[in-house]
PDB file of C-alpha atoms and ligand atoms in Angstrom:
ATOM      1  CA  MET A   1      91.808 116.434 110.058  1.00 58.00           C
ATOM      2  CA  THR A   2      90.821 119.345 107.457  1.00 71.00           C
ATOM      3  CA  HIS A   3      88.361 119.278 104.883  1.00 89.00           C
ATOM      4  CA  ILE A   4      88.231 115.884 102.524  1.00 91.00           C
ATOM      5  CA  VAL A   5      86.809 115.670  99.178  1.00 92.00           C
ATOM      6  CA  ASN A   6      88.349 112.372  98.299  1.00 89.00           C
ATOM      7  CA  THR A   7      85.942 110.482 100.670  1.00 91.00           C
ATOM      8  CA  GLN A   8      86.129 106.884  99.288  1.00 87.00           C
ATOM      9  CA  GLN A   9      89.836 107.234  99.082  1.00 88.00           C
ATOM     10  CA  ALA A  10      89.955 108.240 102.809  1.00 90.00           C
ATOM     11  CA  THR A  11      87.536 105.521 103.660  1.00 88.00           C
ATOM     12  CA  ALA A  12      90.001 102.793 102.004  1.00 85.00           C
ATOM     13  CA  TRP A  13      93.214 104.217 103.078  1.00 88.00           C
ATOM     14  CA  ASN A  14      91.773 104.489 106.866  1.00 89.00           C
ATOM     15  CA  GLY A  15      90.327 100.957 106.388  1.00 86.00           C
ATOM     16  CA  PRO A  16      91.682  97.573 105.476  1.00 82.00           C
ATOM     17  CA  GLU A  17      93.845  99.218 102.575  1.00 81.00           C
ATOM     18  CA  GLY A  18      95.678 101.631 104.933  1.00 85.00           C
ATOM     19  CA  ALA A  19      96.270  98.696 107.585  1.00 83.00           C
ATOM     20  CA  HIS A  20      97.554  96.458 105.209  1.00 82.00           C
ATOM     21  CA  TRP A  21      99.913  98.846 103.752  1.00 80.00           C
ATOM     22  CA  ALA A  22     101.106 100.220 107.458  1.00 81.00           C
ATOM     23  CA  GLU A  23     101.683  96.459 108.512  1.00 78.00           C
ATOM     24  CA  GLN A  24     103.848  95.938 105.315  1.00 77.00           C
ATOM     25  CA  SER A  25     106.038  99.023 106.044  1.00 73.00           C
ATOM     26  CA  GLY A  26     108.357  97.095 108.030  1.00 60.00           C
ATOM     27  CA  ARG A  27     109.218  94.295 105.590  1.00 56.00           C
ATOM     28  CA  ASP A  28     112.668  94.420 103.888  1.00 46.00           C
ATOM     29  CA  ASN A  29     112.448  97.272 101.377  1.00 57.00           C
ATOM     30  CA  ALA A  30     115.981  97.225  99.912  1.00 55.00           C
ATOM     31  CA  VAL A  31     114.528  96.812  96.226  1.00 58.00           C
ATOM     32  CA  ASN A  32     111.687  99.416  96.431  1.00 78.00           C
ATOM     33  CA  SER A  33     114.116 101.849  98.029  1.00 85.00           C
ATOM     34  CA  ALA A  34     115.840 101.987  94.658  1.00 90.00           C
ATOM     35  CA  LEU A  35     112.579 103.619  93.488  1.00 93.00           C
ATOM     36  CA  THR A  36     112.779 106.221  96.497  1.00 94.00           C
ATOM     37  CA  THR A  37     116.582 106.896  95.635  1.00 95.00           C
ATOM     38  CA  ALA A  38     115.464 107.649  92.065  1.00 96.00           C
ATOM     39  CA  LEU A  39     112.752 110.050  93.230  1.00 97.00           C
ATOM     40  CA  LEU A  40     114.886 111.770  95.606  1.00 97.00           C
ATOM     41  CA  THR A  41     117.707 112.013  92.952  1.00 98.00           C
ATOM     42  CA  ALA A  42     115.059 113.679  90.591  1.00 98.00           C
ATOM     43  CA  ALA A  43     113.964 115.965  93.366  1.00 98.00           C
ATOM     44  CA  GLU A  44     117.179 117.808  93.938  1.00 98.00           C
ATOM     45  CA  ILE A  45     116.419 118.809  97.339  1.00 98.00           C
ATOM     46  CA  GLY A  46     118.884 121.331  98.821  1.00 98.00           C
ATOM     47  CA  PRO A  47     120.136 121.245 102.646  1.00 98.00           C
ATOM     48  CA  GLY A  48     117.896 124.451 103.485  1.00 98.00           C
ATOM     49  CA  ASP A  49     114.709 123.204 101.476  1.00 98.00           C
ATOM     50  CA  HIS A  50     111.096 122.910 102.791  1.00 98.00           C
ATOM     51  CA  VAL A  51     109.672 120.007 101.186  1.00 98.00           C
ATOM     52  CA  VAL A  52     106.028 118.608 101.091  1.00 98.00           C
ATOM     53  CA  ASP A  53     105.762 114.760 100.557  1.00 98.00           C
ATOM     54  CA  ILE A  54     102.176 114.115  99.132  1.00 98.00           C
ATOM     55  CA  GLY A  55     100.569 110.769 100.097  1.00 97.00           C
ATOM     56  CA  CYS A  56     103.478 110.076 102.067  1.00 96.00           C
ATOM     57  CA  GLY A  57     102.035 106.811 103.721  1.00 94.00           C
ATOM     58  CA  THR A  58     104.440 105.500 106.277  1.00 93.00           C
ATOM     59  CA  GLY A  59     106.963 108.055 105.302  1.00 94.00           C
ATOM     60  CA  GLU A  60     109.797 106.231 103.425  1.00 93.00           C
ATOM     61  CA  SER A  61     110.388 109.147 101.032  1.00 95.00           C
ATOM     62  CA  THR A  62     109.753 111.778 103.639  1.00 97.00           C
ATOM     63  CA  ARG A  63     112.602 110.336 105.931  1.00 96.00           C
ATOM     64  CA  LEU A  64     114.894 110.407 102.732  1.00 96.00           C
ATOM     65  CA  ALA A  65     113.807 113.867 101.995  1.00 97.00           C
ATOM     66  CA  ALA A  66     114.436 114.902 105.820  1.00 98.00           C
ATOM     67  CA  ARG A  67     117.986 113.766 105.331  1.00 97.00           C
ATOM     68  CA  HIS A  68     118.715 115.978 102.308  1.00 98.00           C
ATOM     69  CA  ALA A  69     116.833 118.903 103.807  1.00 98.00           C
ATOM     70  CA  VAL A  70     119.016 118.999 107.129  1.00 97.00           C
ATOM     71  CA  ARG A  71     118.326 122.575 107.586  1.00 97.00           C
ATOM     72  CA  GLY A  72     115.101 122.857 106.240  1.00 98.00           C
ATOM     73  CA  ARG A  73     111.955 120.832 106.985  1.00 98.00           C
ATOM     74  CA  VAL A  74     109.397 118.253 105.599  1.00 98.00           C
ATOM     75  CA  LEU A  75     105.844 117.934 105.945  1.00 98.00           C
ATOM     76  CA  GLY A  76     104.174 114.580 104.976  1.00 98.00           C
ATOM     77  CA  ILE A  77     100.534 114.726 104.115  1.00 98.00           C
ATOM     78  CA  ASP A  78      98.345 111.787 103.927  1.00 97.00           C
ATOM     79  CA  LEU A  79      94.436 110.771 104.327  1.00 96.00           C
ATOM     80  CA  SER A  80      95.330 107.478 106.340  1.00 95.00           C
ATOM     81  CA  ALA A  81      95.553 107.748 110.117  1.00 95.00           C
ATOM     82  CA  VAL A  82      97.131 104.419 110.589  1.00 93.00           C
ATOM     83  CA  MET A  83      99.757 105.029 108.017  1.00 93.00           C
ATOM     84  CA  LEU A  84     100.799 108.238 109.491  1.00 96.00           C
ATOM     85  CA  GLU A  85     101.019 106.483 112.938  1.00 95.00           C
ATOM     86  CA  HIS A  86     103.681 104.281 111.644  1.00 93.00           C
ATOM     87  CA  ALA A  87     105.426 107.351 109.763  1.00 95.00           C
ATOM     88  CA  ARG A  88     105.504 109.198 112.874  1.00 97.00           C
ATOM     89  CA  ALA A  89     107.003 106.179 115.017  1.00 95.00           C
ATOM     90  CA  ALA A  90     109.443 105.868 112.404  1.00 94.00           C
ATOM     91  CA  VAL A  91     110.630 109.517 112.508  1.00 96.00           C
ATOM     92  CA  ALA A  92     111.017 109.311 116.080  1.00 97.00           C
ATOM     93  CA  VAL A  93     113.165 106.201 115.712  1.00 95.00           C
ATOM     94  CA  ALA A  94     115.342 107.770 113.146  1.00 95.00           C
ATOM     95  CA  GLY A  95     115.610 111.124 115.285  1.00 96.00           C
ATOM     96  CA  LEU A  96     114.396 113.514 112.568  1.00 97.00           C
ATOM     97  CA  PRO A  97     113.495 116.562 114.241  1.00 96.00           C
ATOM     98  CA  ASN A  98     112.682 118.514 110.693  1.00 97.00           C
ATOM     99  CA  VAL A  99     109.696 116.363 110.008  1.00 98.00           C
ATOM    100  CA  VAL A 100     106.038 116.989 110.652  1.00 98.00           C
ATOM    101  CA  PHE A 101     102.954 115.015 109.442  1.00 98.00           C
ATOM    102  CA  GLU A 102      99.392 116.015 108.782  1.00 98.00           C
ATOM    103  CA  GLN A 103      96.102 113.933 107.874  1.00 97.00           C
ATOM    104  CA  ALA A 104      94.704 116.142 105.278  1.00 97.00           C
ATOM    105  CA  ASP A 105      93.370 115.614 101.578  1.00 98.00           C
ATOM    106  CA  ALA A 106      96.265 117.175  99.344  1.00 98.00           C
ATOM    107  CA  GLN A 107      93.533 118.178  96.771  1.00 98.00           C
ATOM    108  CA  VAL A 108      92.038 120.727  99.048  1.00 97.00           C
ATOM    109  CA  HIS A 109      94.346 121.054 101.978  1.00 97.00           C
ATOM    110  CA  PRO A 110      94.838 124.876 102.610  1.00 96.00           C
ATOM    111  CA  LEU A 111      98.490 125.126 102.150  1.00 95.00           C
ATOM    112  CA  ALA A 112     100.091 128.583 102.404  1.00 93.00           C
ATOM    113  CA  GLU A 113     101.223 129.976  99.153  1.00 97.00           C
ATOM    114  CA  GLY A 114     104.679 129.715  98.219  1.00 98.00           C
ATOM    115  CA  GLN A 115     105.858 127.986 101.422  1.00 98.00           C
ATOM    116  CA  PHE A 116     107.538 125.123  99.803  1.00 98.00           C
ATOM    117  CA  ASP A 117     110.643 124.834  97.482  1.00 98.00           C
ATOM    118  CA  VAL A 118     109.910 121.087  96.506  1.00 98.00           C
ATOM    119  CA  ALA A 119     106.970 118.794  96.209  1.00 98.00           C
ATOM    120  CA  ILE A 120     107.803 115.168  96.072  1.00 98.00           C
ATOM    121  CA  SER A 121     105.466 111.930  95.902  1.00 98.00           C
ATOM    122  CA  GLN A 122     106.053 108.517  95.703  1.00 96.00           C
ATOM    123  CA  PHE A 123     102.857 106.752  94.525  1.00 95.00           C
ATOM    124  CA  GLY A 124     100.722 108.912  96.403  1.00 96.00           C
ATOM    125  CA  ILE A 125      99.405 111.346  93.915  1.00 98.00           C
ATOM    126  CA  MET A 126      97.134 109.441  91.253  1.00 97.00           C
ATOM    127  CA  PHE A 127      94.058 109.269  93.407  1.00 97.00           C
ATOM    128  CA  PHE A 128      92.648 112.658  93.239  1.00 97.00           C
ATOM    129  CA  ALA A 129      88.788 112.719  91.922  1.00 96.00           C
ATOM    130  CA  GLU A 130      89.979 116.184  90.433  1.00 97.00           C
ATOM    131  CA  PRO A 131      93.470 115.905  89.574  1.00 98.00           C
ATOM    132  CA  VAL A 132      93.945 119.573  87.969  1.00 98.00           C
ATOM    133  CA  ALA A 133      92.477 121.022  91.262  1.00 98.00           C
ATOM    134  CA  GLY A 134      95.113 118.555  93.331  1.00 98.00           C
ATOM    135  CA  PHE A 135      97.857 119.638  91.135  1.00 98.00           C
ATOM    136  CA  GLY A 136      96.876 123.183  91.331  1.00 98.00           C
ATOM    137  CA  ASN A 137      96.733 123.255  95.154  1.00 98.00           C
ATOM    138  CA  ILE A 138     100.273 121.719  95.182  1.00 98.00           C
ATOM    139  CA  GLY A 139     101.626 124.087  92.626  1.00 98.00           C
ATOM    140  CA  ARG A 140     100.136 127.039  94.540  1.00 98.00           C
ATOM    141  CA  ALA A 141     102.077 125.836  97.638  1.00 98.00           C
ATOM    142  CA  LEU A 142     105.347 126.019  95.780  1.00 98.00           C
ATOM    143  CA  ARG A 143     107.478 129.198  95.598  1.00 98.00           C
ATOM    144  CA  PRO A 144     108.091 130.541  91.884  1.00 98.00           C
ATOM    145  CA  GLY A 145     110.872 128.347  90.532  1.00 98.00           C
ATOM    146  CA  GLY A 146     110.141 125.657  92.962  1.00 98.00           C
ATOM    147  CA  GLY A 147     109.389 122.261  91.563  1.00 98.00           C
ATOM    148  CA  ILE A 148     107.750 118.994  91.748  1.00 98.00           C
ATOM    149  CA  ALA A 149     109.059 115.337  91.180  1.00 98.00           C
ATOM    150  CA  PHE A 150     106.845 112.261  91.495  1.00 98.00           C
ATOM    151  CA  LEU A 151     106.674 108.618  90.874  1.00 97.00           C
ATOM    152  CA  CYS A 152     103.456 106.758  89.362  1.00 97.00           C
ATOM    153  CA  PRO A 153     102.594 103.913  87.184  1.00 97.00           C
ATOM    154  CA  ARG A 154     102.662 103.622  83.587  1.00 98.00           C
ATOM    155  CA  ASP A 155     100.246 101.380  81.585  1.00 96.00           C
ATOM    156  CA  MET A 156      98.512  98.653  83.709  1.00 96.00           C
ATOM    157  CA  ALA A 157      99.680  96.362  80.806  1.00 95.00           C
ATOM    158  CA  ALA A 158     103.271  97.113  81.430  1.00 96.00           C
ATOM    159  CA  ASN A 159     103.153  96.643  85.159  1.00 96.00           C
ATOM    160  CA  ALA A 160     103.539  92.708  85.655  1.00 97.00           C
ATOM    161  CA  TRP A 161     103.630  93.179  89.208  1.00 95.00           C
ATOM    162  CA  TYR A 162     100.001  94.132  89.090  1.00 95.00           C
ATOM    163  CA  VAL A 163      98.720  92.328  86.010  1.00 96.00           C
ATOM    164  CA  VAL A 164     100.497  88.750  86.817  1.00 96.00           C
ATOM    165  CA  PRO A 165      98.727  88.081  90.155  1.00 95.00           C
ATOM    166  CA  LEU A 166      95.609  89.707  89.228  1.00 94.00           C
ATOM    167  CA  SER A 167      95.082  87.910  85.963  1.00 94.00           C
ATOM    168  CA  ALA A 168      95.901  84.667  87.512  1.00 94.00           C
ATOM    169  CA  LEU A 169      92.907  85.102  89.714  1.00 93.00           C
ATOM    170  CA  HIS A 170      90.665  86.848  87.049  1.00 89.00           C
ATOM    171  CA  SER A 171      91.367  84.278  84.438  1.00 87.00           C
ATOM    172  CA  ARG A 172      89.305  81.702  86.764  1.00 84.00           C
ATOM    173  CA  PHE A 173      87.136  84.001  88.545  1.00 80.00           C
ATOM    174  CA  GLY A 174      86.471  86.860  86.580  1.00 74.00           C
ATOM    175  CA  SER A 175      85.063  88.122  82.925  1.00 72.00           C
ATOM    176  CA  GLY A 176      86.375  90.506  80.433  1.00 71.00           C
ATOM    177  CA  GLY A 177      89.535  92.323  81.125  1.00 76.00           C
ATOM    178  CA  LEU A 178      90.962  93.388  84.329  1.00 83.00           C
ATOM    179  CA  PRO A 179      88.968  96.359  86.030  1.00 79.00           C
ATOM    180  CA  GLU A 180      90.283  99.789  85.741  1.00 83.00           C
ATOM    181  CA  SER A 181      92.225 101.263  88.834  1.00 89.00           C
ATOM    182  CA  GLN A 182      92.656 104.611  89.835  1.00 92.00           C
ATOM    183  CA  MET A 183      96.174 103.972  90.363  1.00 94.00           C
ATOM    184  CA  PHE A 184      96.658 104.120  86.783  1.00 97.00           C
ATOM    185  CA  SER A 185      94.977 107.487  86.277  1.00 97.00           C
ATOM    186  CA  LEU A 186      98.169 109.264  85.207  1.00 98.00           C
ATOM    187  CA  ALA A 187      99.728 106.408  82.788  1.00 98.00           C
ATOM    188  CA  ASP A 188      98.998 108.251  79.594  1.00 98.00           C
ATOM    189  CA  PRO A 189     101.832 110.818  79.190  1.00 98.00           C
ATOM    190  CA  ALA A 190      99.597 113.115  77.255  1.00 98.00           C
ATOM    191  CA  HIS A 191      97.096 113.271  79.824  1.00 98.00           C
ATOM    192  CA  LEU A 192      99.607 113.533  82.454  1.00 98.00           C
ATOM    193  CA  THR A 193     101.216 116.589  80.655  1.00 98.00           C
ATOM    194  CA  GLU A 194      97.801 118.111  80.416  1.00 98.00           C
ATOM    195  CA  VAL A 195      96.765 117.739  83.756  1.00 98.00           C
ATOM    196  CA  LEU A 196      99.996 119.328  84.930  1.00 98.00           C
ATOM    197  CA  THR A 197      99.970 122.116  82.290  1.00 98.00           C
ATOM    198  CA  ARG A 198      96.577 123.052  83.332  1.00 98.00           C
ATOM    199  CA  ALA A 199      97.342 123.084  87.002  1.00 98.00           C
ATOM    200  CA  GLY A 200     100.143 125.654  86.195  1.00 98.00           C
ATOM    201  CA  PHE A 201     103.282 123.810  85.944  1.00 98.00           C
ATOM    202  CA  VAL A 202     105.661 124.316  83.211  1.00 98.00           C
ATOM    203  CA  ASP A 203     108.608 121.932  81.687  1.00 98.00           C
ATOM    204  CA  VAL A 204     106.488 118.772  82.718  1.00 98.00           C
ATOM    205  CA  ARG A 205     108.815 115.645  81.925  1.00 98.00           C
ATOM    206  CA  PRO A 206     107.761 112.404  82.395  1.00 98.00           C
ATOM    207  CA  GLN A 207     110.565 109.815  82.082  1.00 98.00           C
ATOM    208  CA  PRO A 208     110.334 106.091  81.970  1.00 98.00           C
ATOM    209  CA  LEU A 209     111.674 104.133  84.711  1.00 97.00           C
ATOM    210  CA  ASP A 210     111.698 100.445  84.688  1.00 97.00           C
ATOM    211  CA  LEU A 211     112.653  99.006  88.119  1.00 94.00           C
ATOM    212  CA  PRO A 212     111.455  95.818  89.548  1.00 93.00           C
ATOM    213  CA  MET A 213     109.093  95.763  92.635  1.00 91.00           C
ATOM    214  CA  GLY A 214     109.982  93.505  95.542  1.00 90.00           C
ATOM    215  CA  PHE A 215     107.137  91.528  97.280  1.00 90.00           C
ATOM    216  CA  GLY A 216     108.974  89.494 100.216  1.00 88.00           C
ATOM    217  CA  ALA A 217     111.349  86.754 100.328  1.00 90.00           C
ATOM    218  CA  SER A 218     109.215  83.895  98.685  1.00 94.00           C
ATOM    219  CA  ALA A 219     106.242  83.282  96.677  1.00 96.00           C
ATOM    220  CA  ASP A 220     104.263  82.355  99.833  1.00 95.00           C
ATOM    221  CA  ALA A 221     105.392  85.775 101.516  1.00 92.00           C
ATOM    222  CA  ALA A 222     104.511  87.734  98.352  1.00 94.00           C
ATOM    223  CA  ALA A 223     101.002  85.734  97.992  1.00 95.00           C
ATOM    224  CA  GLY A 224     100.345  86.993 101.808  1.00 92.00           C
ATOM    225  CA  PHE A 225     101.035  90.549 100.587  1.00 91.00           C
ATOM    226  CA  TYR A 226      98.723  90.526  97.519  1.00 93.00           C
ATOM    227  CA  LEU A 227      95.903  88.467  99.748  1.00 93.00           C
ATOM    228  CA  GLY A 228      95.704  91.777 102.079  1.00 89.00           C
ATOM    229  CA  SER A 229      95.817  94.396  99.145  1.00 89.00           C
ATOM    230  CA  GLY A 230      92.840  96.105  97.658  1.00 86.00           C
ATOM    231  CA  PRO A 231      92.658  94.924  94.136  1.00 88.00           C
ATOM    232  CA  VAL A 232      92.859  90.969  95.566  1.00 91.00           C
ATOM    233  CA  ARG A 233      90.312  91.819  98.255  1.00 89.00           C
ATOM    234  CA  ALA A 234      87.839  93.199  95.729  1.00 87.00           C
ATOM    235  CA  VAL A 235      88.048  90.099  93.658  1.00 88.00           C
ATOM    236  CA  LEU A 236      87.697  87.838  96.824  1.00 89.00           C
ATOM    237  CA  GLU A 237      84.380  89.953  97.852  1.00 88.00           C
ATOM    238  CA  ARG A 238      83.064  89.605  94.018  1.00 86.00           C
ATOM    239  CA  ASN A 239      83.463  85.849  94.159  1.00 87.00           C
ATOM    240  CA  PRO A 240      81.924  84.043  97.172  1.00 85.00           C
ATOM    241  CA  GLY A 241      83.408  80.818  95.853  1.00 85.00           C
ATOM    242  CA  LEU A 242      86.885  81.977  95.811  1.00 89.00           C
ATOM    243  CA  THR A 243      88.106  81.275  99.374  1.00 93.00           C
ATOM    244  CA  SER A 244      91.451  82.913 100.666  1.00 92.00           C
ATOM    245  CA  GLU A 245      93.077  79.659 100.684  1.00 95.00           C
ATOM    246  CA  LEU A 246      92.449  78.708  96.967  1.00 95.00           C
ATOM    247  CA  ALA A 247      93.258  82.453  95.809  1.00 95.00           C
ATOM    248  CA  GLY A 248      96.731  81.962  98.167  1.00 96.00           C
ATOM    249  CA  ASP A 249      97.302  78.837  95.901  1.00 97.00           C
ATOM    250  CA  ILE A 250      96.623  80.482  92.688  1.00 96.00           C
ATOM    251  CA  LEU A 251      98.861  83.577  93.698  1.00 97.00           C
ATOM    252  CA  VAL A 252     101.739  81.314  94.552  1.00 98.00           C
ATOM    253  CA  ASN A 253     101.673  79.388  91.397  1.00 97.00           C
ATOM    254  CA  ALA A 254     101.515  82.763  89.473  1.00 97.00           C
ATOM    255  CA  LEU A 255     104.291  84.343  91.681  1.00 97.00           C
ATOM    256  CA  ARG A 256     106.682  81.461  92.020  1.00 98.00           C
ATOM    257  CA  PRO A 257     108.450  82.177  88.500  1.00 97.00           C
ATOM    258  CA  TYR A 258     109.479  85.459  90.006  1.00 97.00           C
ATOM    259  CA  GLU A 259     111.231  84.106  92.876  1.00 97.00           C
ATOM    260  CA  SER A 260     115.046  85.208  93.109  1.00 95.00           C
ATOM    261  CA  PRO A 261     118.063  85.172  95.616  1.00 94.00           C
ATOM    262  CA  ASP A 262     116.920  88.824  96.119  1.00 89.00           C
ATOM    263  CA  GLY A 263     113.202  87.818  96.840  1.00 91.00           C
ATOM    264  CA  VAL A 264     110.145  87.957  94.447  1.00 94.00           C
ATOM    265  CA  LEU A 265     110.792  90.535  92.234  1.00 94.00           C
ATOM    266  CA  ILE A 266     108.230  91.588  89.409  1.00 95.00           C
ATOM    267  CA  PRO A 267     108.637  94.098  86.645  1.00 95.00           C
ATOM    268  CA  GLY A 268     107.285  97.498  87.215  1.00 96.00           C
ATOM    269  CA  ALA A 269     106.850 100.340  84.461  1.00 97.00           C
ATOM    270  CA  HIS A 270     106.882 103.794  86.432  1.00 98.00           C
ATOM    271  CA  TRP A 271     106.840 107.381  85.395  1.00 98.00           C
ATOM    272  CA  LEU A 272     109.333 109.654  87.298  1.00 98.00           C
ATOM    273  CA  VAL A 273     107.994 113.043  86.425  1.00 98.00           C
ATOM    274  CA  THR A 274     109.416 116.398  87.063  1.00 98.00           C
ATOM    275  CA  ALA A 275     107.900 119.762  86.483  1.00 98.00           C
ATOM    276  CA  GLY A 276     108.268 123.311  87.736  1.00 98.00           C
ATOM    277  CA  ARG A 277     106.226 126.242  88.957  1.00 98.00           C
ATOM    278  CA  PRO A 278     107.004 129.436  86.624  1.00 97.00           C
TER     279      PRO A 278
HETATM  280  C1  SAM B 301     100.109 103.516  97.266  1.00 88.02           C
HETATM  281  S1  SAM B 301     100.272 104.627  98.807  1.00 88.02           S
HETATM  282  C2  SAM B 301     102.046 105.073  98.762  1.00 88.02           C
HETATM  283  C3  SAM B 301     102.266 105.425 100.059  1.00 88.02           C
HETATM  284  C4  SAM B 301     103.768 106.081 100.084  1.00 88.02           C
HETATM  285  N1  SAM B 301     104.222 107.024  99.560  1.00 88.02           N
HETATM  286  C5  SAM B 301     104.566 104.734  99.762  1.00 88.02           C
HETATM  287  O1  SAM B 301     105.524 104.959  98.943  1.00 88.02           O
HETATM  288  O2  SAM B 301     104.806 103.739 100.355  1.00 88.02           O
HETATM  289  C6  SAM B 301      99.251 105.943  98.344  1.00 88.02           C
HETATM  290  C7  SAM B 301      99.085 106.938  99.451  1.00 88.02           C
HETATM  291  O3  SAM B 301      98.471 107.949  99.087  1.00 88.02           O
HETATM  292  C8  SAM B 301      97.588 108.437 100.113  1.00 88.02           C
HETATM  293  N2  SAM B 301      96.508 109.412  99.431  1.00 88.02           N
HETATM  294  C9  SAM B 301      95.590 108.957  98.526  1.00 88.02           C
HETATM  295  N3  SAM B 301      94.936 110.129  98.128  1.00 88.02           N
HETATM  296  C10 SAM B 301      95.225 111.159  98.871  1.00 88.02           C
HETATM  297  C11 SAM B 301      94.866 112.661  99.017  1.00 88.02           C
HETATM  298  N4  SAM B 301      93.894 112.953  98.265  1.00 88.02           N
HETATM  299  N5  SAM B 301      95.613 112.973  99.806  1.00 88.02           N
HETATM  300  C12 SAM B 301      96.377 112.584 100.629  1.00 88.02           C
HETATM  301  N6  SAM B 301      96.931 111.574 100.759  1.00 88.02           N
HETATM  302  C13 SAM B 301      96.447 110.772  99.746  1.00 88.02           C
HETATM  303  C14 SAM B 301      96.807 107.202 100.688  1.00 88.02           C
HETATM  304  O4  SAM B 301      96.327 107.432 101.885  1.00 88.02           O
HETATM  305  C15 SAM B 301      98.112 106.276 100.653  1.00 88.02           C
HETATM  306  O5  SAM B 301      98.896 106.507 101.982  1.00 88.02           O
END
């Protein structure tokens, strides 16, 4: 692996958080794939394009990009070894010869200048300690006239998939408001636009996209998902009196109202951002 500056993120995504996401990558994702489709539509990838997928995780968006760039190639970059292991296995099963993955920190990874037509990211680009440096690094790797399309969360308060389960636990085992999460670092559109502009991008367009997130077939399955996630594990670690069993019960009750014939669907408020390299 090349030089890492986002060491805390690397530790988290190579530890329980990465293992948890990798484990979940096989679950039925029909709902969440609507987000990937929206992202790929905005990215306008041509058949001969070279594409980089930032924070590709287990590679769902990478595989879809490879199907668009049939004569091009796609590089997936991620900090997490365990998630890339799943990504590589899925690409082998799908038989996509135009995909490679690298374990690297996208903020500083030495990508050759101008080598890509398009950069994409599905919720993998909000974690840079120095976002202007990170977006600058990605921008330099795009050819003049190339573009970026990415998804990131809007305001925490608008994202019921985050607030509902966390608040249910927090109201009994926390104090004050919910803790800030790096996940929402690009939620403010003025800040997001400033970061990308300072990083050298033009025509920065954050468009609101409201799509629910799917968390499994039932409230029990969804509670199992949340129990393994970083934010819920942090609440458990801070509260020795809160057992996994009790937390599971609290989560099931909070998630029950979101059960539907299509599984547990909870509103999500996202930005679908496009921008260009001059
Ligand atoms: C919320 S997950 C999203 C994964 C995937 N794109 C998806 O939609 O399922 C965030 C991903 O970003 C990766 N990531 C975070 N910071 C990164 C960085 N500086 N460089 C590369 N990957 C990073 C994490 O390892 C993790 O896989």
